[in-house]
PDB file of C-alpha atoms in Angstrom:
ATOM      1  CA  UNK P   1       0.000   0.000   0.000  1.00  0.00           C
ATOM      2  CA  UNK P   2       1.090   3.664  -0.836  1.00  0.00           C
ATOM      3  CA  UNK P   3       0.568   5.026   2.334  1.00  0.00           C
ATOM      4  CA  UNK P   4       3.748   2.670   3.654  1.00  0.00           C
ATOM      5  CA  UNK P   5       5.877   3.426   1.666  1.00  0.00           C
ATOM      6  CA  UNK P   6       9.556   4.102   2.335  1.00  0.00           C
ATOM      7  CA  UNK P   7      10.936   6.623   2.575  1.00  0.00           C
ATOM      8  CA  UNK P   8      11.308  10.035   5.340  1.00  0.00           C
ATOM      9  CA  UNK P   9       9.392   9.164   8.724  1.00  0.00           C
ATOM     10  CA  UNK P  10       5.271  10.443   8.191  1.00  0.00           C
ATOM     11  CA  UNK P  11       3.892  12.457  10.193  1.00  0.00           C
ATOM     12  CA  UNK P  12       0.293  10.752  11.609  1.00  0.00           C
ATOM     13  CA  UNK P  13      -1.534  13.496  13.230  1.00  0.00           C
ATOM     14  CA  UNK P  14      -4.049  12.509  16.475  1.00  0.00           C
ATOM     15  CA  UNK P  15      -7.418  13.500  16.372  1.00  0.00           C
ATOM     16  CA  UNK P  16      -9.514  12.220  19.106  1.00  0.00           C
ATOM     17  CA  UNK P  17     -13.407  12.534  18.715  1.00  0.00           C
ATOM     18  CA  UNK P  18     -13.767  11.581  22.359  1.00  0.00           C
ATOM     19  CA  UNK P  19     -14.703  12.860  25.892  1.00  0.00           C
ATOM     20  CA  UNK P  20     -12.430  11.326  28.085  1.00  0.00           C
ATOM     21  CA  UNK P  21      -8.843  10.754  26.060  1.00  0.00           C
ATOM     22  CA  UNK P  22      -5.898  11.753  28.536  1.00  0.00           C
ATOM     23  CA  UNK P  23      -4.788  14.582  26.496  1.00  0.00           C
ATOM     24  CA  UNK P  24      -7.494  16.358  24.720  1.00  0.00           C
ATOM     25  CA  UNK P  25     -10.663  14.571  25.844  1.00  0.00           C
ATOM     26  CA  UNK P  26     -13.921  16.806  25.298  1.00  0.00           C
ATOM     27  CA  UNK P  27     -11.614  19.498  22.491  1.00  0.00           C
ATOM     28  CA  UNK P  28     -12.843  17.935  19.465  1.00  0.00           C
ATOM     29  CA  UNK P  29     -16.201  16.432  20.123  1.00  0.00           C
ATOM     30  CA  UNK P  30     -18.106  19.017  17.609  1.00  0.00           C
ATOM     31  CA  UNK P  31     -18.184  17.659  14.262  1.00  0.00           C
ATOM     32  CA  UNK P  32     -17.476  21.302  12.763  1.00  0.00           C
ATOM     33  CA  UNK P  33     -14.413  21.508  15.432  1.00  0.00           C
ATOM     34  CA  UNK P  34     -13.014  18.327  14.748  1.00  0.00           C
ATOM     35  CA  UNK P  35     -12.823  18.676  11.304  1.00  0.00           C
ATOM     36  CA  UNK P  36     -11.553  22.105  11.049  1.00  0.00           C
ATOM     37  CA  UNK P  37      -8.560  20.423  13.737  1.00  0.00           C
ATOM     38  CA  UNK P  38      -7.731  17.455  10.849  1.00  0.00           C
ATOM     39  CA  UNK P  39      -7.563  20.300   8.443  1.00  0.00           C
ATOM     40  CA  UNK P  40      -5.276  22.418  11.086  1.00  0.00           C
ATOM     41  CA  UNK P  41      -2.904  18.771  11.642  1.00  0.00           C
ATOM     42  CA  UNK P  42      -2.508  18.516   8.064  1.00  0.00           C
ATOM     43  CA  UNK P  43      -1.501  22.436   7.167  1.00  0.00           C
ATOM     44  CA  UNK P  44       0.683  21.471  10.102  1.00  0.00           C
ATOM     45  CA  UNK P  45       2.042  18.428   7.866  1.00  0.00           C
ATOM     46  CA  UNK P  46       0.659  15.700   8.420  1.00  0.00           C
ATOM     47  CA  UNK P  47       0.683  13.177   6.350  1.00  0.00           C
ATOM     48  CA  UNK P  48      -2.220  11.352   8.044  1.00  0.00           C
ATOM     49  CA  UNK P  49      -5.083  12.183  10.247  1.00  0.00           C
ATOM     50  CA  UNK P  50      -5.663   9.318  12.919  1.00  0.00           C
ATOM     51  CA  UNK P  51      -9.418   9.837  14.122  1.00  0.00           C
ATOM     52  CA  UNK P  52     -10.131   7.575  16.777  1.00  0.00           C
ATOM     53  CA  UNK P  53     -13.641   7.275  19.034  1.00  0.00           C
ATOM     54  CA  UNK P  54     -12.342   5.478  21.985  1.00  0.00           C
ATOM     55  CA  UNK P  55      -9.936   6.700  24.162  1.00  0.00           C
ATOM     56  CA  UNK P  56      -7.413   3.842  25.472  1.00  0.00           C
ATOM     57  CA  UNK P  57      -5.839   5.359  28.078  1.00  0.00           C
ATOM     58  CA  UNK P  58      -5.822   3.333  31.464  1.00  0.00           C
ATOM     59  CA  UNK P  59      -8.556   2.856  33.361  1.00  0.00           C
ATOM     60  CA  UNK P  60     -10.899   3.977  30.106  1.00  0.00           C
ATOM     61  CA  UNK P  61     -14.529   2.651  29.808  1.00  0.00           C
ATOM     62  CA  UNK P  62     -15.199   1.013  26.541  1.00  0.00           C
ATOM     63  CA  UNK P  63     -18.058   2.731  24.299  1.00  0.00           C
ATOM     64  CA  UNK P  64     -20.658   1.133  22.513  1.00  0.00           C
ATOM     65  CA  UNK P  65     -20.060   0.254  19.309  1.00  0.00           C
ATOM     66  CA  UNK P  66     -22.804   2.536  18.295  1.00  0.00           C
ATOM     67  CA  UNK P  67     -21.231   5.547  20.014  1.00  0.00           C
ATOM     68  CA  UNK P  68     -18.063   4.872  18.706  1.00  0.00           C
ATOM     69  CA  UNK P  69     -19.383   5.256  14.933  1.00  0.00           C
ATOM     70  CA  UNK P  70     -21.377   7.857  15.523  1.00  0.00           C
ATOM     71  CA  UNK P  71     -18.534  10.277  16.751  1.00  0.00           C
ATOM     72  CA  UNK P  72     -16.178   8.820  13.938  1.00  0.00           C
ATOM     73  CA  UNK P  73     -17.902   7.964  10.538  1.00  0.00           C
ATOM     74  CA  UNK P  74     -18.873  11.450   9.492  1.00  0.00           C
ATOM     75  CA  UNK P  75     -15.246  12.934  10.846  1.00  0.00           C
ATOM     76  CA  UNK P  76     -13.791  10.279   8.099  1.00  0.00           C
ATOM     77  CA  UNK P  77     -16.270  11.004   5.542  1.00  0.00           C
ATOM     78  CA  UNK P  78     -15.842  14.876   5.879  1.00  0.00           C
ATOM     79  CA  UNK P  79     -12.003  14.446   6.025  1.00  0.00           C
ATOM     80  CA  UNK P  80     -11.820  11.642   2.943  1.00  0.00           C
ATOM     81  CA  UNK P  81     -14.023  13.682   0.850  1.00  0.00           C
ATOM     82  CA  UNK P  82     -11.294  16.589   0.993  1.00  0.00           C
ATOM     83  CA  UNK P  83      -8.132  14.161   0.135  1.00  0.00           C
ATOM     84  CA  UNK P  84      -6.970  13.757   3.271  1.00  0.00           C
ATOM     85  CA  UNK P  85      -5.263  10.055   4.214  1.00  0.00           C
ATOM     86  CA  UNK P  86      -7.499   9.405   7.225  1.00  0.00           C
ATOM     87  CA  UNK P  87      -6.545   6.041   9.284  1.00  0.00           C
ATOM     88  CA  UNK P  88      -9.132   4.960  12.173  1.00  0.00           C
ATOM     89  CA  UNK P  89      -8.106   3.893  15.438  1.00  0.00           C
ATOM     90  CA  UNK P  90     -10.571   1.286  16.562  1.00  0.00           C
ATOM     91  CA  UNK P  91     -10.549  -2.474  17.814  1.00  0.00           C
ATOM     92  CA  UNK P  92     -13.885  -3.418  16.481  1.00  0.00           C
ATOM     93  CA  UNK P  93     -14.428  -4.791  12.981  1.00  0.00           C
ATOM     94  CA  UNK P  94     -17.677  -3.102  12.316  1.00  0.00           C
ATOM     95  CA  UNK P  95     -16.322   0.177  12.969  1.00  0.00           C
ATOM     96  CA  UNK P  96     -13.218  -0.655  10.501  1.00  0.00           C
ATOM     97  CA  UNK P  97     -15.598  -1.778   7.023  1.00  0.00           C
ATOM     98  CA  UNK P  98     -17.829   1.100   8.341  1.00  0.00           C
ATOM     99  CA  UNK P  99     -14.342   3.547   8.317  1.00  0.00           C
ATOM    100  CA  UNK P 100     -12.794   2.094   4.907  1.00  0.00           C
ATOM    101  CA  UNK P 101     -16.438   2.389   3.576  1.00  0.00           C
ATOM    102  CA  UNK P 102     -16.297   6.156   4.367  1.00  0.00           C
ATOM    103  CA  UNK P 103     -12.768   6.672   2.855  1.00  0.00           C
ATOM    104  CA  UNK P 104     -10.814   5.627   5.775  1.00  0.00           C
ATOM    105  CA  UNK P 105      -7.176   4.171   4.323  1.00  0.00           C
ATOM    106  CA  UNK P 106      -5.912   2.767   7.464  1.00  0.00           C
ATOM    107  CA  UNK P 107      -7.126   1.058  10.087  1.00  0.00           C
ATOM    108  CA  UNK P 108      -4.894   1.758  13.179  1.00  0.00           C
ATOM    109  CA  UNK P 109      -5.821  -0.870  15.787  1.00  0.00           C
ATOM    110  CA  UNK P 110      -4.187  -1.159  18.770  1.00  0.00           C
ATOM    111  CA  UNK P 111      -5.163  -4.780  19.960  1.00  0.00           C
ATOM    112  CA  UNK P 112      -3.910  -6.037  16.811  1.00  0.00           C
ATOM    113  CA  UNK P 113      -6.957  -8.220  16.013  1.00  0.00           C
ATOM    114  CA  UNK P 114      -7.306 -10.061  19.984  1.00  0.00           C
ATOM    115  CA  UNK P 115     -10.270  -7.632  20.626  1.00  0.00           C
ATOM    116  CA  UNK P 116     -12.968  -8.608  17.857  1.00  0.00           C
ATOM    117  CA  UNK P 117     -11.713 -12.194  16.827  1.00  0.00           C
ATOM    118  CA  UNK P 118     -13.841 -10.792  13.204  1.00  0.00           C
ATOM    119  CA  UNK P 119     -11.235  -7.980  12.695  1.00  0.00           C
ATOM    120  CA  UNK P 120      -8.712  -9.180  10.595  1.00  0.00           C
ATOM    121  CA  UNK P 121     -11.076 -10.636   7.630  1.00  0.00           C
ATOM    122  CA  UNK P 122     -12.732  -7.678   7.972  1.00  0.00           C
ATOM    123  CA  UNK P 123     -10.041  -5.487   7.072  1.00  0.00           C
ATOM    124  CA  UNK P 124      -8.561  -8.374   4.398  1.00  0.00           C
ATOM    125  CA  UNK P 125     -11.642  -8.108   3.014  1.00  0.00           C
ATOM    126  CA  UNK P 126     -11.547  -3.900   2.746  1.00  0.00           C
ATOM    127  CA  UNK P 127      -8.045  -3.599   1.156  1.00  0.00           C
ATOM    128  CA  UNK P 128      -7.096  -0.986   3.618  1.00  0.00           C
ATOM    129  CA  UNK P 129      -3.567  -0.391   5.402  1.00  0.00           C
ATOM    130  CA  UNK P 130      -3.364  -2.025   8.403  1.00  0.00           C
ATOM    131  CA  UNK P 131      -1.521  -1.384  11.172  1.00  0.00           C
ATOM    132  CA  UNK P 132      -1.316  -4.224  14.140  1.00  0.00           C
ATOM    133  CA  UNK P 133      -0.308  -2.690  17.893  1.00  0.00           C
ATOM    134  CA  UNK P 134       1.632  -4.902  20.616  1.00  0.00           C
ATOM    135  CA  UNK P 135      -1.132  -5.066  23.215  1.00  0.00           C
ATOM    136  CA  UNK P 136      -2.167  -7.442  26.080  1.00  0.00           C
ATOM    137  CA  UNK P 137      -5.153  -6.594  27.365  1.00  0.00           C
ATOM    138  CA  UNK P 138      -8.032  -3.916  27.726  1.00  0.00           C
ATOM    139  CA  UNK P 139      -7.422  -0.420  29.231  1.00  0.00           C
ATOM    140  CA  UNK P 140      -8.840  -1.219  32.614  1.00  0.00           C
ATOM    141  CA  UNK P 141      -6.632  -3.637  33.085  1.00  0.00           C
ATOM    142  CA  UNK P 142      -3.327  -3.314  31.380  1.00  0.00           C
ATOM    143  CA  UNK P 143      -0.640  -2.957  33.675  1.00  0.00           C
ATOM    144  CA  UNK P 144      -1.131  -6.125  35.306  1.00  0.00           C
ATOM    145  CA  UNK P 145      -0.175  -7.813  32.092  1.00  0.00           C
ATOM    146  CA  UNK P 146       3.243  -5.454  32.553  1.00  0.00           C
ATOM    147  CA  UNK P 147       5.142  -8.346  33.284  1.00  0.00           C
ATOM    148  CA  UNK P 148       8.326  -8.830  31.389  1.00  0.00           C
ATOM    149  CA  UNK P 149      12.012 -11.388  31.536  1.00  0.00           C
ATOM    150  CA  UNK P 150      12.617  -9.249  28.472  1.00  0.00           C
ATOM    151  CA  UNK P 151      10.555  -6.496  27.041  1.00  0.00           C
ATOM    152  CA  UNK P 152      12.237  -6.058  23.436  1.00  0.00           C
ATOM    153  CA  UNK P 153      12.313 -10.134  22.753  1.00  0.00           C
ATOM    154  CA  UNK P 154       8.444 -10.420  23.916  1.00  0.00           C
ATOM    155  CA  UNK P 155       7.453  -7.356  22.178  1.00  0.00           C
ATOM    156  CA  UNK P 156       8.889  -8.646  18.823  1.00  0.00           C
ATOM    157  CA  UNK P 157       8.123 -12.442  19.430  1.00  0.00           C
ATOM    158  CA  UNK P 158       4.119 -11.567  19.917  1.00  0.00           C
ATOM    159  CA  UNK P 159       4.332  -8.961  17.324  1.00  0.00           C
ATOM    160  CA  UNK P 160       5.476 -11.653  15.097  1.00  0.00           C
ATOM    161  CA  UNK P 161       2.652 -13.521  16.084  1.00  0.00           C
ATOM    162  CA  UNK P 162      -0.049 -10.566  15.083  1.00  0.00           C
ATOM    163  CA  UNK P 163       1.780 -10.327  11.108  1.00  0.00           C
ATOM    164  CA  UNK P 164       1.483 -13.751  10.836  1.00  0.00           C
ATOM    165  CA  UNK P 165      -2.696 -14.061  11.802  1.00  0.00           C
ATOM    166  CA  UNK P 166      -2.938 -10.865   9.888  1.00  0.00           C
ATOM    167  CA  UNK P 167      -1.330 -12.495   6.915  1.00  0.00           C
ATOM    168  CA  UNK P 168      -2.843 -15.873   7.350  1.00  0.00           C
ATOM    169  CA  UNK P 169      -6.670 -13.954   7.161  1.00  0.00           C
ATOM    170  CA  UNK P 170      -5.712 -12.726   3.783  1.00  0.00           C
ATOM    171  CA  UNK P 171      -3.993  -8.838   4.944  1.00  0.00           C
ATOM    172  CA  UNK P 172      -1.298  -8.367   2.347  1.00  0.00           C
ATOM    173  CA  UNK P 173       2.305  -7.813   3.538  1.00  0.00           C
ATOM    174  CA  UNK P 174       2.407  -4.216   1.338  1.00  0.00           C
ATOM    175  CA  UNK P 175      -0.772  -3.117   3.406  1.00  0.00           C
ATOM    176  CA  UNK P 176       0.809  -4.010   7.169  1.00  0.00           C
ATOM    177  CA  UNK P 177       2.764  -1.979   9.418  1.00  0.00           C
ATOM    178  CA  UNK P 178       3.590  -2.530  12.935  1.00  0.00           C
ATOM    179  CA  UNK P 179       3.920  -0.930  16.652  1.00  0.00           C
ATOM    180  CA  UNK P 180       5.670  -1.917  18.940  1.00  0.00           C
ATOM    181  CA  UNK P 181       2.811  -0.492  21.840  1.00  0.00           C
ATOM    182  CA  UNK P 182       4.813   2.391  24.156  1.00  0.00           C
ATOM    183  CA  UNK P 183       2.858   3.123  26.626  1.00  0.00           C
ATOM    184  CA  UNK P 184       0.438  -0.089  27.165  1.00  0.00           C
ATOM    185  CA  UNK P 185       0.926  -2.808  29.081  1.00  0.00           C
ATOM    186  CA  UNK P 186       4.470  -1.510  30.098  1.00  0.00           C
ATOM    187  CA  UNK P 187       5.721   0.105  33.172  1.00  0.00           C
ATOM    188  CA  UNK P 188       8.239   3.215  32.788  1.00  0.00           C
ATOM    189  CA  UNK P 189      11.461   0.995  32.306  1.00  0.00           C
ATOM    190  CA  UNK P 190       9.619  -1.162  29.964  1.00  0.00           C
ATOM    191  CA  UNK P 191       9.021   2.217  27.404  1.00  0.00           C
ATOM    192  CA  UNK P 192      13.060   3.091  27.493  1.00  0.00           C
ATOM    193  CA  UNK P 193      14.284  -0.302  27.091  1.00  0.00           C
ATOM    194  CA  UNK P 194      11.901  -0.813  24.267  1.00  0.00           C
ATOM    195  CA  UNK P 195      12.634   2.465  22.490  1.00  0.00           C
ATOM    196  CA  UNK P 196      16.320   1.252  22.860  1.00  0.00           C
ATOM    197  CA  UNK P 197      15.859  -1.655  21.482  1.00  0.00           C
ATOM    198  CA  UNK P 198      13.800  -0.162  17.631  1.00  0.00           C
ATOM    199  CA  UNK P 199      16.311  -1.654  16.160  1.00  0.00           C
ATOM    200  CA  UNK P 200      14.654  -5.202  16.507  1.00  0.00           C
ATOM    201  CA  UNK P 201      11.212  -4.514  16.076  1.00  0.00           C
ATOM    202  CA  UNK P 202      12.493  -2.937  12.936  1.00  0.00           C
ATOM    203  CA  UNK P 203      14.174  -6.376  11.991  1.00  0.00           C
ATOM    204  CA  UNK P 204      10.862  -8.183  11.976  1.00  0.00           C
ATOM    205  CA  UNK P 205      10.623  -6.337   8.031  1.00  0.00           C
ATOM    206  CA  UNK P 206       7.413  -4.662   8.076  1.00  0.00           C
ATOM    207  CA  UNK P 207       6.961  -0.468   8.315  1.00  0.00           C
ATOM    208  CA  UNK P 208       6.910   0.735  12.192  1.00  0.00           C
ATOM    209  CA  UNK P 209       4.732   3.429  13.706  1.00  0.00           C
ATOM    210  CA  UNK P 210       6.170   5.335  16.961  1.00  0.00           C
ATOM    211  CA  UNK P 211       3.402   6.694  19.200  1.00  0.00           C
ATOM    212  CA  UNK P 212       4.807   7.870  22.511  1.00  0.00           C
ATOM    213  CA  UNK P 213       3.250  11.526  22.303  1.00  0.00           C
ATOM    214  CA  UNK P 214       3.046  13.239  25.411  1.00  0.00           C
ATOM    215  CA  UNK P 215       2.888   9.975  27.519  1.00  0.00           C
ATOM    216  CA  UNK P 216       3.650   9.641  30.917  1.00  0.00           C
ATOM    217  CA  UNK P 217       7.272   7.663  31.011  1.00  0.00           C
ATOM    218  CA  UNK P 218       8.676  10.713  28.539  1.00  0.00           C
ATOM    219  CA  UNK P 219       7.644  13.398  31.220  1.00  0.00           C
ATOM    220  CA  UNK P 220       9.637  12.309  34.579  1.00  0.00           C
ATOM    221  CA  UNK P 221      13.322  12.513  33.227  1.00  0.00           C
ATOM    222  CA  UNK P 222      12.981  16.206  33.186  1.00  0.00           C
ATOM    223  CA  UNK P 223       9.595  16.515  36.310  1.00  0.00           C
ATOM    224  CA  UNK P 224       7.251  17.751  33.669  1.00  0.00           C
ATOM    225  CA  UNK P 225       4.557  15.100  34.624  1.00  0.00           C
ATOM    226  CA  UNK P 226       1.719  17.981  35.461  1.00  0.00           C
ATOM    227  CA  UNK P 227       0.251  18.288  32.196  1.00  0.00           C
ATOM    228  CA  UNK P 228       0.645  15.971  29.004  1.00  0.00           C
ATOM    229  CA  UNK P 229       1.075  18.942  26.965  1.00  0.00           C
ATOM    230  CA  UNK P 230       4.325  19.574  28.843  1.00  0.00           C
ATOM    231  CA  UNK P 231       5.544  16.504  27.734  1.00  0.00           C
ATOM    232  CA  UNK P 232       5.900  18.145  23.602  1.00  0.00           C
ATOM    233  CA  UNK P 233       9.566  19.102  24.011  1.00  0.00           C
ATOM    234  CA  UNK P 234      10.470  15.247  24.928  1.00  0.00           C
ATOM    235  CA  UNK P 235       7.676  14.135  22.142  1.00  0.00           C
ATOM    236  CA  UNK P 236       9.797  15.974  19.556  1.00  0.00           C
ATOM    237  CA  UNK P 237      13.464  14.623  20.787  1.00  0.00           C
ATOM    238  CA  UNK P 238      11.997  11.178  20.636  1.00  0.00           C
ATOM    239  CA  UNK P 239      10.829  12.152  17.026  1.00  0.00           C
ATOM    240  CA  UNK P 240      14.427  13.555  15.963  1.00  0.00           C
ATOM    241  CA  UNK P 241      15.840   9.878  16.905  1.00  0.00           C
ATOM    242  CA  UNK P 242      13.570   7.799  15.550  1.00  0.00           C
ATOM    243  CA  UNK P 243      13.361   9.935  12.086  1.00  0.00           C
ATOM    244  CA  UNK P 244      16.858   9.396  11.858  1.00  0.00           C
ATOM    245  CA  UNK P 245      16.192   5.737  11.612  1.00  0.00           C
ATOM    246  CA  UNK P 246      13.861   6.450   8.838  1.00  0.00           C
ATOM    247  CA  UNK P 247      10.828   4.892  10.775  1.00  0.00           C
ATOM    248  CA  UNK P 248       7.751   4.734   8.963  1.00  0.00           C
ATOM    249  CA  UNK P 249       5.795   7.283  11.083  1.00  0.00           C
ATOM    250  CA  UNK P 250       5.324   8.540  14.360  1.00  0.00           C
ATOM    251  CA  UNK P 251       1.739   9.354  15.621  1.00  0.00           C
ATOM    252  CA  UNK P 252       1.514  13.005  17.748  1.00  0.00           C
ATOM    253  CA  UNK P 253      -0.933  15.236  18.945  1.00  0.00           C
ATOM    254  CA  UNK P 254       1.613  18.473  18.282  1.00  0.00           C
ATOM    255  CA  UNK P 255       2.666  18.086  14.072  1.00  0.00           C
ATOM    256  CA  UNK P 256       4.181  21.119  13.614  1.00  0.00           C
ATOM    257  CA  UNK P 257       7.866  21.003  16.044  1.00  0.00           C
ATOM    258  CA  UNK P 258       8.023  16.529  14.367  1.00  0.00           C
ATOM    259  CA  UNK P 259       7.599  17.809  11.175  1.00  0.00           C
ATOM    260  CA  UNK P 260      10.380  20.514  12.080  1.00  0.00           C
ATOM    261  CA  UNK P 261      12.454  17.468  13.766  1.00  0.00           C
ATOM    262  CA  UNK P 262      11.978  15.201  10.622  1.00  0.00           C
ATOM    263  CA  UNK P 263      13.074  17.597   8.240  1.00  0.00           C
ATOM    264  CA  UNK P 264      16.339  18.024  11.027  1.00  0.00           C
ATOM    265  CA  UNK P 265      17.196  14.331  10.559  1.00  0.00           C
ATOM    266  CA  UNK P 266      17.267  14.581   6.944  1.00  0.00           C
ATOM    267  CA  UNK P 267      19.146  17.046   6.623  1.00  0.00           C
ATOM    268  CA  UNK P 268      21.500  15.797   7.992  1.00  0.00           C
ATOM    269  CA  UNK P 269      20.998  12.358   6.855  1.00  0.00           C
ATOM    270  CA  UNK P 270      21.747  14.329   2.844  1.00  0.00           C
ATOM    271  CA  UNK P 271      24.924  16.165   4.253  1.00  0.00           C
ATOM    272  CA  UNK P 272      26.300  12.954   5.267  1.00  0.00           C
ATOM    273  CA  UNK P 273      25.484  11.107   1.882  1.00  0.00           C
ATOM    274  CA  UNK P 274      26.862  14.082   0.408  1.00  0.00           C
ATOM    275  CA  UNK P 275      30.063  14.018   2.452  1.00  0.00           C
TER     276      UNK P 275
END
């Protein structure tokens, strides 16, 4: 699929059509506000717009289904209509055909197919991107599964394990990308060790997607754990590092300061080819 393409890391911009997400819950609720913010993320340059109706931070409360496409289906359809590559964060099935049916491209799901067992054929089935999350468990209860010998190995091994179902229910290998999960089901050592260790969830030979923006482990190096927006400044170092590895994308509330870092690491990635 287009959309995972080599090449520089892609920016995916957030936009969360929900009341209760950790960073902006309740901002972009209005259909008229919530559109005019993917049109803001992508002056800002993005490359996608990642609309998502449930939040997943911990402790969330699942919507119903019916919720869930009701604050995300006409987001997509305004968005798609205008051009814009729109992926949909969801975990049910019937929200993804409903998304790619709207003009959603990608569908972003975090449990990787282990929430709606119908999830995989249903994207198969849809030809859109897909991109399959490390995950182990449902928001209100994902730290107990934090339990690691070692983080990176695991990570990659049942990452593995998600490509191959996907692949087995008929997702081609052009339309899969994967991530590696900061943030869920690991504790704040968990998050460094695993962003240490890219390099092999990189290996397993499919396009990766960062999302660590404005989560908690980034903000206590440097005490700035009283508001998520204070975490940007670490957001965008984490951005500069990873871009210089030429990941595929990393997914961020703030666009404008990765897009800035991106363009940072290559530059300098030309003067050295140059050189």
């Amino acid at each position: 699929m287009e959309v995972f393409a080599a090449g520089p890391t892609r920016v995916m911009g957030i936009l969360n059509v929900t009341p209760d997400s950790f960073s902006d819950g309740g901002r972009w609720t209005d259909l008229d506000r919530a559109v005019a913010h993917g049109r803001e993320l992508v002056a800002a340059g993005a490359a996608i717009v990642d609309v998502g109706g449930e939040s997943t931070r911990p402790g969330a409360e699942r919507p119903s289904a019916a919720e869930e496409l009701r604050r995300v289906l006409p987001v997509v359809e305004a968005l798609a209509a205008e051009g814009t590559v729109v992926s949909v964060d969801t975990m049910r099935a019937d929200v993804a055909a409903a998304a790619v049916a709207a003009g959603a491209a990608i569908i972003n799901d975090v449990s990787g197919g282990l929430a709606d067992p119908e999830m995989l054929a249903a994207v198969a089935a849809s030809g859109a991107g897909y991109v399959t999350m490390h995950w182990r468990g449902h928001s209100f209860g994902m730290y107990d599964q934090a339990r690691y010998h070692d983080v990176v190995a695991e990570v990659c091994a049942e990452l593995a394990s998600r490509v191959e179902a996907a692949l087995e229910a008929g997702i081609e290998p052009a339309s899969l990308a994967i991530d590696p999960g900061f943030g869920f089901a690991k504790d704040y050592s968990h998050n460094w060790t695993l962003l240490a260790g890219l390099e092999r969830v990189e290996a397993l030979g499919y396009p990766v997607l960062v999302g660590v923006s404005r989560k908690g482990f980034l903000g206590r190096p440097g005490g700035l754990d009283a508001r998520p927006t204070d975490r940007d400044a670490a957001t965008v170092a984490v951005t500069a590092l990873v871009a210089a590895r030429r990941v595929w994308a990393v997914r961020t509330h703030e666009v404008f300061s990765q897009v800035a870092a991106i363009s940072v690491a290559e530059r300098i990635r030309a003067a050295g080819e140059q050189g």
